[in-house]
JSON list of N, CA and C in Angstrom, two decimals:
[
{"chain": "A", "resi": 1, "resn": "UNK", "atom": "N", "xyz": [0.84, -1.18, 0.00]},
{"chain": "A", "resi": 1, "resn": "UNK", "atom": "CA", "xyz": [0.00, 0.00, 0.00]},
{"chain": "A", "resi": 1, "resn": "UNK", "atom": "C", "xyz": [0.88, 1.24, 0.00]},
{"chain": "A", "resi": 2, "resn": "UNK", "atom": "N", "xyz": [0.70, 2.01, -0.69]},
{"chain": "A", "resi": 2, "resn": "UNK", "atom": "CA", "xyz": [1.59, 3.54, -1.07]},
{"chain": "A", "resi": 2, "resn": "UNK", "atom": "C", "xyz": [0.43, 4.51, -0.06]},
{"chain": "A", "resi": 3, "resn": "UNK", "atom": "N", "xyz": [1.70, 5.73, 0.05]},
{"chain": "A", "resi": 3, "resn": "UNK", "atom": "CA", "xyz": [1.02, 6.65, 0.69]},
{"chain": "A", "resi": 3, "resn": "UNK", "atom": "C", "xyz": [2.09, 7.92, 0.49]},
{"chain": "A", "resi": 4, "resn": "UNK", "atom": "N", "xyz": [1.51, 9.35, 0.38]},
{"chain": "A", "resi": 4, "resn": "UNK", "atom": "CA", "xyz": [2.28, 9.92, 0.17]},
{"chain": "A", "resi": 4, "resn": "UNK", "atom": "C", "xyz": [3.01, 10.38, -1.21]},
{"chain": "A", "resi": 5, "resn": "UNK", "atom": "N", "xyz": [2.36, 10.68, -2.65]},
{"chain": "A", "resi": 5, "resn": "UNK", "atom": "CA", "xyz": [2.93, 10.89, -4.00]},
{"chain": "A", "resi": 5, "resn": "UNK", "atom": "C", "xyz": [3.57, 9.22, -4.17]},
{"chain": "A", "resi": 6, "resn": "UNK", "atom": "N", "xyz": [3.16, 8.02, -3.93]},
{"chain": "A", "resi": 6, "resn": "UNK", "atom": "CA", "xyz": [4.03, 6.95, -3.57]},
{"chain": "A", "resi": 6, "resn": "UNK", "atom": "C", "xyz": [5.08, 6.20, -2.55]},
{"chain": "A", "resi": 7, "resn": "UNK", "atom": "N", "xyz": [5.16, 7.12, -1.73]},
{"chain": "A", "resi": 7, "resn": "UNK", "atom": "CA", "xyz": [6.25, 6.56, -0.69]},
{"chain": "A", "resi": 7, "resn": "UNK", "atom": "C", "xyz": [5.17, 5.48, -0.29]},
{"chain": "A", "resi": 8, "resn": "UNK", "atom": "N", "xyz": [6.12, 4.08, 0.21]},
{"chain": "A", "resi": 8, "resn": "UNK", "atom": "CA", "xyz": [5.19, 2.97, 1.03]},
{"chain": "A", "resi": 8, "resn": "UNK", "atom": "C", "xyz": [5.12, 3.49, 2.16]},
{"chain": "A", "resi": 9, "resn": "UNK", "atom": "N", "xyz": [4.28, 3.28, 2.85]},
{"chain": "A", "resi": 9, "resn": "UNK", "atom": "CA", "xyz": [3.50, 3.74, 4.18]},
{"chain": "A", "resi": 9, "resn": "UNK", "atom": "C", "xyz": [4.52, 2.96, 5.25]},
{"chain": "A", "resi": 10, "resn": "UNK", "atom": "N", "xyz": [5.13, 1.82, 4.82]},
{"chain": "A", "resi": 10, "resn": "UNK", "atom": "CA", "xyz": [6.46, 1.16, 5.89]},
{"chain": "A", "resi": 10, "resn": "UNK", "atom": "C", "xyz": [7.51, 2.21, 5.98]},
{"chain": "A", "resi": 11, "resn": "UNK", "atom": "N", "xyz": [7.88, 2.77, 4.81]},
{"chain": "A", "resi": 11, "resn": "UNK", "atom": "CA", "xyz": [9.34, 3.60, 4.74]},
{"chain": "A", "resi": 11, "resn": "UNK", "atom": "C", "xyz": [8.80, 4.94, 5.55]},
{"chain": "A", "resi": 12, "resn": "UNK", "atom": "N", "xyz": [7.50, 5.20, 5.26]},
{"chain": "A", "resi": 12, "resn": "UNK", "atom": "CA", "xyz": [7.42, 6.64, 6.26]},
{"chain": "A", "resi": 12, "resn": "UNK", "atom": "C", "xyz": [7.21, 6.18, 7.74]},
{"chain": "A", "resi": 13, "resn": "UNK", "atom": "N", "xyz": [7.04, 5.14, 7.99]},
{"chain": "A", "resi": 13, "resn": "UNK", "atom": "CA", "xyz": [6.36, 5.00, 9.37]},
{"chain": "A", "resi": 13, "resn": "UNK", "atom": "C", "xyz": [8.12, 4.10, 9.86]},
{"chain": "A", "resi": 14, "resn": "UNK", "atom": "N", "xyz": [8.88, 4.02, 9.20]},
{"chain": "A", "resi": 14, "resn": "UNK", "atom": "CA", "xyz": [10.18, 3.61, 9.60]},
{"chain": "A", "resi": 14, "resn": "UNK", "atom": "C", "xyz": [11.05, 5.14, 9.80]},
{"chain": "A", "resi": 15, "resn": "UNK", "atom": "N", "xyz": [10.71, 5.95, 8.99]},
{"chain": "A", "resi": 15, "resn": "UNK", "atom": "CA", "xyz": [11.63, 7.38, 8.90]},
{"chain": "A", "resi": 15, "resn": "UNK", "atom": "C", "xyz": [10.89, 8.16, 10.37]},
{"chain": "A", "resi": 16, "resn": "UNK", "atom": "N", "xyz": [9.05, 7.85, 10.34]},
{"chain": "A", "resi": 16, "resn": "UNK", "atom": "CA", "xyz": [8.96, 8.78, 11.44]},
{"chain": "A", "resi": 16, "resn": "UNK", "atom": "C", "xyz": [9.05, 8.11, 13.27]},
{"chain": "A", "resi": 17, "resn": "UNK", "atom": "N", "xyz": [9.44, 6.81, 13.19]},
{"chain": "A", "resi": 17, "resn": "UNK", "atom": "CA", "xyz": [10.05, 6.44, 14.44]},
{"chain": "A", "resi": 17, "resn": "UNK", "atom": "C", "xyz": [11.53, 6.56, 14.80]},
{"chain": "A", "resi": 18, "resn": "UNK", "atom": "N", "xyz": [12.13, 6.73, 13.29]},
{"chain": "A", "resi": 18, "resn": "UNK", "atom": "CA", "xyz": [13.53, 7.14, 13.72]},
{"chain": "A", "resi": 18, "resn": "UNK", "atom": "C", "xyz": [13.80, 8.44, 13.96]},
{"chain": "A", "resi": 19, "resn": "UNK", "atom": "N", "xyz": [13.11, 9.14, 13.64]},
{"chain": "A", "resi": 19, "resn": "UNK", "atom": "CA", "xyz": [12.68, 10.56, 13.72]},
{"chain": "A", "resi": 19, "resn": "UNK", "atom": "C", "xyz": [12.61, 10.79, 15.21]},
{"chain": "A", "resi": 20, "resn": "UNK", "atom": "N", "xyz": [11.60, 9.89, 15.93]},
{"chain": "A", "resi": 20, "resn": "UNK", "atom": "CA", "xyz": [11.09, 9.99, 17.40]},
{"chain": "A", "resi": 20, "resn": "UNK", "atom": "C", "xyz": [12.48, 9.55, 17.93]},
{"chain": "A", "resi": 21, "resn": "UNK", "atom": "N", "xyz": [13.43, 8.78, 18.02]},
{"chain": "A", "resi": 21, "resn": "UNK", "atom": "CA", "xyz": [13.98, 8.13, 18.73]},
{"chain": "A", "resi": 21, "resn": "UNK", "atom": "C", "xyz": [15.58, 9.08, 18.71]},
{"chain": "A", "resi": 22, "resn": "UNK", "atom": "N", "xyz": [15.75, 9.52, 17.58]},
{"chain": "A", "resi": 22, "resn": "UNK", "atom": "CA", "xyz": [16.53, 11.04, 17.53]},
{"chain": "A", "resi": 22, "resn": "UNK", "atom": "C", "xyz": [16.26, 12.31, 18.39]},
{"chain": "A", "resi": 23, "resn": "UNK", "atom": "N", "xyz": [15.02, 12.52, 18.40]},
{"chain": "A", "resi": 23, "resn": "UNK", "atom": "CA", "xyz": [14.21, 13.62, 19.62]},
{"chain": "A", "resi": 23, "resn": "UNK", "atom": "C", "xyz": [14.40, 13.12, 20.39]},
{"chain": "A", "resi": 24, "resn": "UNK", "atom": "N", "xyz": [14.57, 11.92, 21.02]},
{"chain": "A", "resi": 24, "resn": "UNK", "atom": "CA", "xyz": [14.84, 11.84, 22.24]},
{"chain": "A", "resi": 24, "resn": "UNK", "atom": "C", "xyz": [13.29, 11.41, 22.80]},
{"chain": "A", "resi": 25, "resn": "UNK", "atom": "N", "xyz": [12.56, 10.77, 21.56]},
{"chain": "A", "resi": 25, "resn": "UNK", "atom": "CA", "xyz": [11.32, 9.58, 22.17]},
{"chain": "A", "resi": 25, "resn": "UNK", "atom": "C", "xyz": [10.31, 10.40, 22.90]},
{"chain": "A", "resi": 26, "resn": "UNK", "atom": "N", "xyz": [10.16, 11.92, 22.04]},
{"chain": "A", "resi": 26, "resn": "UNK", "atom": "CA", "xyz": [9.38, 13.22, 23.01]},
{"chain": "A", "resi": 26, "resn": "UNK", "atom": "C", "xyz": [7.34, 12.42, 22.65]},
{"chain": "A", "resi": 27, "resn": "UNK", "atom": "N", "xyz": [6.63, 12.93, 23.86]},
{"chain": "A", "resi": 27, "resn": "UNK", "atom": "CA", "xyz": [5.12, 12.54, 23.83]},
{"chain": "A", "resi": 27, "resn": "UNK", "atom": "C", "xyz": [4.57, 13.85, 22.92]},
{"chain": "A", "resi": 28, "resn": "UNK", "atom": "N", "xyz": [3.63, 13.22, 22.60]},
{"chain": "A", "resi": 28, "resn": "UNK", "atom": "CA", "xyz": [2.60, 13.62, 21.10]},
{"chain": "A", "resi": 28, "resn": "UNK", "atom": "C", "xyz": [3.01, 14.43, 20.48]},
{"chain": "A", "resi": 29, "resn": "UNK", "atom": "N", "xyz": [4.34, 14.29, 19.74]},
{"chain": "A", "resi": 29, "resn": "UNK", "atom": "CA", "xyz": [4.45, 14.72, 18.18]},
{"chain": "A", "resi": 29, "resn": "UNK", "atom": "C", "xyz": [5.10, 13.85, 17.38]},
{"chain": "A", "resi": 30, "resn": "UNK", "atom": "N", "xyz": [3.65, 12.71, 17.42]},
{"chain": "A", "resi": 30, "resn": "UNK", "atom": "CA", "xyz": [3.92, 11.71, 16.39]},
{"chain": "A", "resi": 30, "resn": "UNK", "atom": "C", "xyz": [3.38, 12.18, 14.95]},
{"chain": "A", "resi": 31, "resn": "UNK", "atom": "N", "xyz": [2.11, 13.25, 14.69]},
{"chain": "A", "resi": 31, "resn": "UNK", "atom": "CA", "xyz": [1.83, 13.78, 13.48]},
{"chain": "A", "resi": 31, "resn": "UNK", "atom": "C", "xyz": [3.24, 14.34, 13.23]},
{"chain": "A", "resi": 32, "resn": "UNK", "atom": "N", "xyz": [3.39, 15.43, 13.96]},
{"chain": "A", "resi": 32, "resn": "UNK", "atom": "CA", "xyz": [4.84, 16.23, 13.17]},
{"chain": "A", "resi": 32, "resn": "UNK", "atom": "C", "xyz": [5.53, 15.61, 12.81]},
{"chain": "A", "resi": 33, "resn": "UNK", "atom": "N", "xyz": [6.25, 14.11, 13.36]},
{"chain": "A", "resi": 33, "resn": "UNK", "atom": "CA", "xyz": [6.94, 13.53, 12.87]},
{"chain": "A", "resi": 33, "resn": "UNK", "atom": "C", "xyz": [6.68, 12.76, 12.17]},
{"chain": "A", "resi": 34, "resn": "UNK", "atom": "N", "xyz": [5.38, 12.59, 12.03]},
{"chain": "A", "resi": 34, "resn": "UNK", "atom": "CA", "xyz": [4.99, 11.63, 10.61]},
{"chain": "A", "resi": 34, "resn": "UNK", "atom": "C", "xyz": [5.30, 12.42, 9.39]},
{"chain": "A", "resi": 35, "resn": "UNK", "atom": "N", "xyz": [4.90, 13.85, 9.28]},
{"chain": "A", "resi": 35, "resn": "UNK", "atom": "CA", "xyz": [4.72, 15.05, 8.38]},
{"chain": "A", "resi": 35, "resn": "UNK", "atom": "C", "xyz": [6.17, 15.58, 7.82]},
{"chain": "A", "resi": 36, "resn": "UNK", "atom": "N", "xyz": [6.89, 15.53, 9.12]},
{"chain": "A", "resi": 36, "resn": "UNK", "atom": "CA", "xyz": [8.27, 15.00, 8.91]},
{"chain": "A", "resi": 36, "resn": "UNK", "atom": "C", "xyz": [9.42, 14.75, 8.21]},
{"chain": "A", "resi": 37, "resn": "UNK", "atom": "N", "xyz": [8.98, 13.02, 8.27]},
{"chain": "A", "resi": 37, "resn": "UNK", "atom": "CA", "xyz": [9.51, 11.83, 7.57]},
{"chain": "A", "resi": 37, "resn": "UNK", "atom": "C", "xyz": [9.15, 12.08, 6.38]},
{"chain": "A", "resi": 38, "resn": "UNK", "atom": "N", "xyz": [7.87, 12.28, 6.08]},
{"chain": "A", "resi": 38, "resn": "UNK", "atom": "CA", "xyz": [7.08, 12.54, 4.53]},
{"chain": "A", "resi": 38, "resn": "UNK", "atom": "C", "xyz": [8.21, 13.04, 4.07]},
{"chain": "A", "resi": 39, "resn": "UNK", "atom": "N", "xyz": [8.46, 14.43, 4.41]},
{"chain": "A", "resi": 39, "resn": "UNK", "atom": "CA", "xyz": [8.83, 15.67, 3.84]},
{"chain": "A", "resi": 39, "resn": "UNK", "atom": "C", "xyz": [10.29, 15.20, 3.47]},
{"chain": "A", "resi": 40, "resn": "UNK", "atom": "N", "xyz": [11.05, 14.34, 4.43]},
{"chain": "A", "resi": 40, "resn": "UNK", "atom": "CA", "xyz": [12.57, 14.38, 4.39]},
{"chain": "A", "resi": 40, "resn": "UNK", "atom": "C", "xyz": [12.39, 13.40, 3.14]},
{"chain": "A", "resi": 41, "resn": "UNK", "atom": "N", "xyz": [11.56, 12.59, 3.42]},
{"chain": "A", "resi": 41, "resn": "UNK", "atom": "CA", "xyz": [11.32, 11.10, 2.19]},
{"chain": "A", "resi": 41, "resn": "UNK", "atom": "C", "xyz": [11.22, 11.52, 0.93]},
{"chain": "A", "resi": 42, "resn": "UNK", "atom": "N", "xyz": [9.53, 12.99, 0.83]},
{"chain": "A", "resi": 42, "resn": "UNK", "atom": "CA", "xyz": [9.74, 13.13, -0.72]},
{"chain": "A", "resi": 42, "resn": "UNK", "atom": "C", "xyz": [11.11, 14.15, -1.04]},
{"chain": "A", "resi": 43, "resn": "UNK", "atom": "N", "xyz": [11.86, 15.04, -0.06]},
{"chain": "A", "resi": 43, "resn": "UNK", "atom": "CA", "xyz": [12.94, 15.64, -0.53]},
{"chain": "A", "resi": 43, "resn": "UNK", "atom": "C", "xyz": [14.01, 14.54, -1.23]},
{"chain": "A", "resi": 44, "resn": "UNK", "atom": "N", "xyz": [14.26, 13.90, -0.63]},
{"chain": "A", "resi": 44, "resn": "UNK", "atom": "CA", "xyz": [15.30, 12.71, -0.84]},
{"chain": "A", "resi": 44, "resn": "UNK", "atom": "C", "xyz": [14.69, 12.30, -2.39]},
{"chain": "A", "resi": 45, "resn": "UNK", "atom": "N", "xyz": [13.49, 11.79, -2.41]},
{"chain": "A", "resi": 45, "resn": "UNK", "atom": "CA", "xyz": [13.09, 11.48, -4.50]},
{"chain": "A", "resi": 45, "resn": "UNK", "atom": "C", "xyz": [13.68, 12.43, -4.98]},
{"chain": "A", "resi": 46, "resn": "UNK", "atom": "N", "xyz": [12.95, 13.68, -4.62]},
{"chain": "A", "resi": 46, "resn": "UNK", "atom": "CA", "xyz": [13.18, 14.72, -5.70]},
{"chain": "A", "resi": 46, "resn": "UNK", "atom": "C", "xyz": [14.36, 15.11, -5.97]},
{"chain": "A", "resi": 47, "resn": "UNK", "atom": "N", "xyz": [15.42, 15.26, -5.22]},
{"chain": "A", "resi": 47, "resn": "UNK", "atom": "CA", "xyz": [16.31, 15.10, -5.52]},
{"chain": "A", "resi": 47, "resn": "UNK", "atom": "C", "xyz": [17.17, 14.54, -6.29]},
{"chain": "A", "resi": 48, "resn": "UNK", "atom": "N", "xyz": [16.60, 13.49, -6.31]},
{"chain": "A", "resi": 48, "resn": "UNK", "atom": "CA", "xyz": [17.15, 12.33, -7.15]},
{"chain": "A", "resi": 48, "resn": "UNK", "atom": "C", "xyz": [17.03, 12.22, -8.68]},
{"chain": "A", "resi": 49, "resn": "UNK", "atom": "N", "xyz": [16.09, 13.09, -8.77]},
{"chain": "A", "resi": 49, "resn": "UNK", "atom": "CA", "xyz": [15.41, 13.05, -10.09]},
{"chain": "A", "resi": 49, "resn": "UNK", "atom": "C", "xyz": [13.94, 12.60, -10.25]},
{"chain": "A", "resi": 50, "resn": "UNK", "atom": "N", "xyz": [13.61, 12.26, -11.44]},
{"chain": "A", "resi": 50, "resn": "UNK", "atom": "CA", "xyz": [12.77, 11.74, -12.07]},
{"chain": "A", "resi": 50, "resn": "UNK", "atom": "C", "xyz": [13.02, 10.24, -12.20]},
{"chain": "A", "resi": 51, "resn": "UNK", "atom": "N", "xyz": [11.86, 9.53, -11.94]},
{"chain": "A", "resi": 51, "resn": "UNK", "atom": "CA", "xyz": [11.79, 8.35, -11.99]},
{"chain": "A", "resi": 51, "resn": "UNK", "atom": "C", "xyz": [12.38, 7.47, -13.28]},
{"chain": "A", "resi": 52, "resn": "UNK", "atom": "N", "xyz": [13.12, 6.67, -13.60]},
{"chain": "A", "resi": 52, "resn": "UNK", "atom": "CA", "xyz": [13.76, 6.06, -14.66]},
{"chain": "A", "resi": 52, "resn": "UNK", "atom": "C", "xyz": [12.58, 4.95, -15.33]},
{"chain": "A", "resi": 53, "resn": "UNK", "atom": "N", "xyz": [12.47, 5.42, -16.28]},
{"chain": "A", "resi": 53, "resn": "UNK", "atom": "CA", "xyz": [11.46, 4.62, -16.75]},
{"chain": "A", "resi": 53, "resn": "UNK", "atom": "C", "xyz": [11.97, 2.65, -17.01]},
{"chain": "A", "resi": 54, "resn": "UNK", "atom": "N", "xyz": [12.88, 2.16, -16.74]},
{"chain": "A", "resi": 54, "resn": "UNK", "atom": "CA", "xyz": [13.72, 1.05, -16.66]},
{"chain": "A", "resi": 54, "resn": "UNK", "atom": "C", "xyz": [14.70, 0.83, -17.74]},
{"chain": "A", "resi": 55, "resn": "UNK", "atom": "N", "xyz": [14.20, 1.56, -18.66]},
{"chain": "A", "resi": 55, "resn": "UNK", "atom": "CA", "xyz": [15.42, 1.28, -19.57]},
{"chain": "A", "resi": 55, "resn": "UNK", "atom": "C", "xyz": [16.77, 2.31, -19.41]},
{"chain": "A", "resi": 56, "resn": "UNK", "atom": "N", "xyz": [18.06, 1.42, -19.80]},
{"chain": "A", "resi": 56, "resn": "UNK", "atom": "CA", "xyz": [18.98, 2.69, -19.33]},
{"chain": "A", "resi": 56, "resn": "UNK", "atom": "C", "xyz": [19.26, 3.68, -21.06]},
{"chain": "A", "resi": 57, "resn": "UNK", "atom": "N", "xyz": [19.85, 4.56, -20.27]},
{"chain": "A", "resi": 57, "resn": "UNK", "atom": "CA", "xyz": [20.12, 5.29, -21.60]},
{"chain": "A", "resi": 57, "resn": "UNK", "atom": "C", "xyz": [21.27, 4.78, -22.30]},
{"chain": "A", "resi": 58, "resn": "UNK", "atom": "N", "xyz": [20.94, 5.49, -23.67]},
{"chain": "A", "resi": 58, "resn": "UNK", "atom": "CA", "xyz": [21.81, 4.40, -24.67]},
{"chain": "A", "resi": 58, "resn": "UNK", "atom": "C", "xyz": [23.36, 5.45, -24.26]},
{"chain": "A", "resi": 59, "resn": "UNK", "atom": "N", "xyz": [24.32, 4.43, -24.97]},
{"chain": "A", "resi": 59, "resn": "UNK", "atom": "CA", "xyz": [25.75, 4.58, -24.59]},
{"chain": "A", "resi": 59, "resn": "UNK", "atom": "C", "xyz": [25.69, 5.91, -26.01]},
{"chain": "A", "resi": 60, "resn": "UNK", "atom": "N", "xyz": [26.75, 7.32, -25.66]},
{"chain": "A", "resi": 60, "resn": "UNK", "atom": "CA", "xyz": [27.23, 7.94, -27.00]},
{"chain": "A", "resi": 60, "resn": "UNK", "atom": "C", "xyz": [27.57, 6.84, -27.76]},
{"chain": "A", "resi": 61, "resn": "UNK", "atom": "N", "xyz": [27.60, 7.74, -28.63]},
{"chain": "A", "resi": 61, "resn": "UNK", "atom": "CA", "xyz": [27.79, 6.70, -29.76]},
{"chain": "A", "resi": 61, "resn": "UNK", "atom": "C", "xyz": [29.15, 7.61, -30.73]},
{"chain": "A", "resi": 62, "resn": "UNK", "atom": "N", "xyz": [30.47, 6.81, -30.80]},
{"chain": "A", "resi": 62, "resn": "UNK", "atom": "CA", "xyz": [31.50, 7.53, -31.31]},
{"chain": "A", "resi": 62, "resn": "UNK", "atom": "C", "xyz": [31.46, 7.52, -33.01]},
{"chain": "A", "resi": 63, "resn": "UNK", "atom": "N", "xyz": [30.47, 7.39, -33.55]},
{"chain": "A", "resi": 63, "resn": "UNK", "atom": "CA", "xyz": [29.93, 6.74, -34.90]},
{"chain": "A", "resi": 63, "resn": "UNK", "atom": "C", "xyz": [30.13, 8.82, -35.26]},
{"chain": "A", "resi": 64, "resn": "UNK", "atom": "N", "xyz": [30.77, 8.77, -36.76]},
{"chain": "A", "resi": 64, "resn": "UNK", "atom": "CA", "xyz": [30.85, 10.41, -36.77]},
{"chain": "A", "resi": 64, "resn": "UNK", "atom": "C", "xyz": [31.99, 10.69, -37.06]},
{"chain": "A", "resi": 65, "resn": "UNK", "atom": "N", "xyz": [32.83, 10.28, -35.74]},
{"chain": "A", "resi": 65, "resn": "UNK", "atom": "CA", "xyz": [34.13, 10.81, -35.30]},
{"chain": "A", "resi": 65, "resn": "UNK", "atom": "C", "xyz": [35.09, 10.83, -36.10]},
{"chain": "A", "resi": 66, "resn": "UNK", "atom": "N", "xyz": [36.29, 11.46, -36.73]},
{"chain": "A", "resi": 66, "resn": "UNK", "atom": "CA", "xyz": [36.69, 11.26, -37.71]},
{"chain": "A", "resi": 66, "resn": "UNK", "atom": "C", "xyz": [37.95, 10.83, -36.64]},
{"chain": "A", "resi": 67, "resn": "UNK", "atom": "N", "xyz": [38.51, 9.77, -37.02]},
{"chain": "A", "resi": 67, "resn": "UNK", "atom": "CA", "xyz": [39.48, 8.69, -36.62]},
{"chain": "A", "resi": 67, "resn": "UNK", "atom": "C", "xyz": [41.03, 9.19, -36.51]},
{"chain": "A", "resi": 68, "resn": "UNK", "atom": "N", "xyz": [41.48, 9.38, -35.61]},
{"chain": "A", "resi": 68, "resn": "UNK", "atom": "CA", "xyz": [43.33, 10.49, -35.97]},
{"chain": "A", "resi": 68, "resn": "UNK", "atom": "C", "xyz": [43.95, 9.48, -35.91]}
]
Protein backbone atom coordinates (compact mmCIF):
# COMPACT_ATOMS: atom_id res chain seq x y z
CA UNK A 1 0.00 0.00 0.00
CA UNK A 2 1.59 3.54 -1.07
CA UNK A 3 1.02 6.65 0.69
CA UNK A 4 2.28 9.92 0.17
CA UNK A 5 2.93 10.89 -4.00
CA UNK A 6 4.03 6.95 -3.57
CA UNK A 7 6.25 6.56 -0.69
CA UNK A 8 5.19 2.97 1.03
CA UNK A 9 3.50 3.74 4.18
CA UNK A 10 6.46 1.16 5.89
CA UNK A 11 9.34 3.60 4.74
CA UNK A 12 7.42 6.64 6.26
CA UNK A 13 6.36 5.00 9.37
CA UNK A 14 10.18 3.61 9.60
CA UNK A 15 11.63 7.38 8.90
CA UNK A 16 8.96 8.78 11.44
CA UNK A 17 10.05 6.44 14.44
CA UNK A 18 13.53 7.14 13.72
CA UNK A 19 12.68 10.56 13.72
CA UNK A 20 11.09 9.99 17.40
CA UNK A 21 13.98 8.13 18.73
CA UNK A 22 16.53 11.04 17.53
CA UNK A 23 14.21 13.62 19.62
CA UNK A 24 14.84 11.84 22.24
CA UNK A 25 11.32 9.58 22.17
CA UNK A 26 9.38 13.22 23.01
CA UNK A 27 5.12 12.54 23.83
CA UNK A 28 2.60 13.62 21.10
CA UNK A 29 4.45 14.72 18.18
CA UNK A 30 3.92 11.71 16.39
CA UNK A 31 1.83 13.78 13.48
CA UNK A 32 4.84 16.23 13.17
CA UNK A 33 6.94 13.53 12.87
CA UNK A 34 4.99 11.63 10.61
CA UNK A 35 4.72 15.05 8.38
CA UNK A 36 8.27 15.00 8.91
CA UNK A 37 9.51 11.83 7.57
CA UNK A 38 7.08 12.54 4.53
CA UNK A 39 8.83 15.67 3.84
CA UNK A 40 12.57 14.38 4.39
CA UNK A 41 11.32 11.10 2.19
CA UNK A 42 9.74 13.13 -0.72
CA UNK A 43 12.94 15.64 -0.53
CA UNK A 44 15.30 12.71 -0.84
CA UNK A 45 13.09 11.48 -4.50
CA UNK A 46 13.18 14.72 -5.70
CA UNK A 47 16.31 15.10 -5.52
CA UNK A 48 17.15 12.33 -7.15
CA UNK A 49 15.41 13.05 -10.09
CA UNK A 50 12.77 11.74 -12.07
CA UNK A 51 11.79 8.35 -11.99
CA UNK A 52 13.76 6.06 -14.66
CA UNK A 53 11.46 4.62 -16.75
CA UNK A 54 13.72 1.05 -16.66
CA UNK A 55 15.42 1.28 -19.57
CA UNK A 56 18.98 2.69 -19.33
CA UNK A 57 20.12 5.29 -21.60
CA UNK A 58 21.81 4.40 -24.67
CA UNK A 59 25.75 4.58 -24.59
CA UNK A 60 27.23 7.94 -27.00
CA UNK A 61 27.79 6.70 -29.76
CA UNK A 62 31.50 7.53 -31.31
CA UNK A 63 29.93 6.74 -34.90
CA UNK A 64 30.85 10.41 -36.77
CA UNK A 65 34.13 10.81 -35.30
CA UNK A 66 36.69 11.26 -37.71
CA UNK A 67 39.48 8.69 -36.62
CA UNK A 68 43.33 10.49 -35.97
Amino acid sequence: MSHAEGIPFEAIRERAYDLWERHHRPEGFSIELWLMAERELRAEREAKGPPADGAAAPAPSDQGTPAT
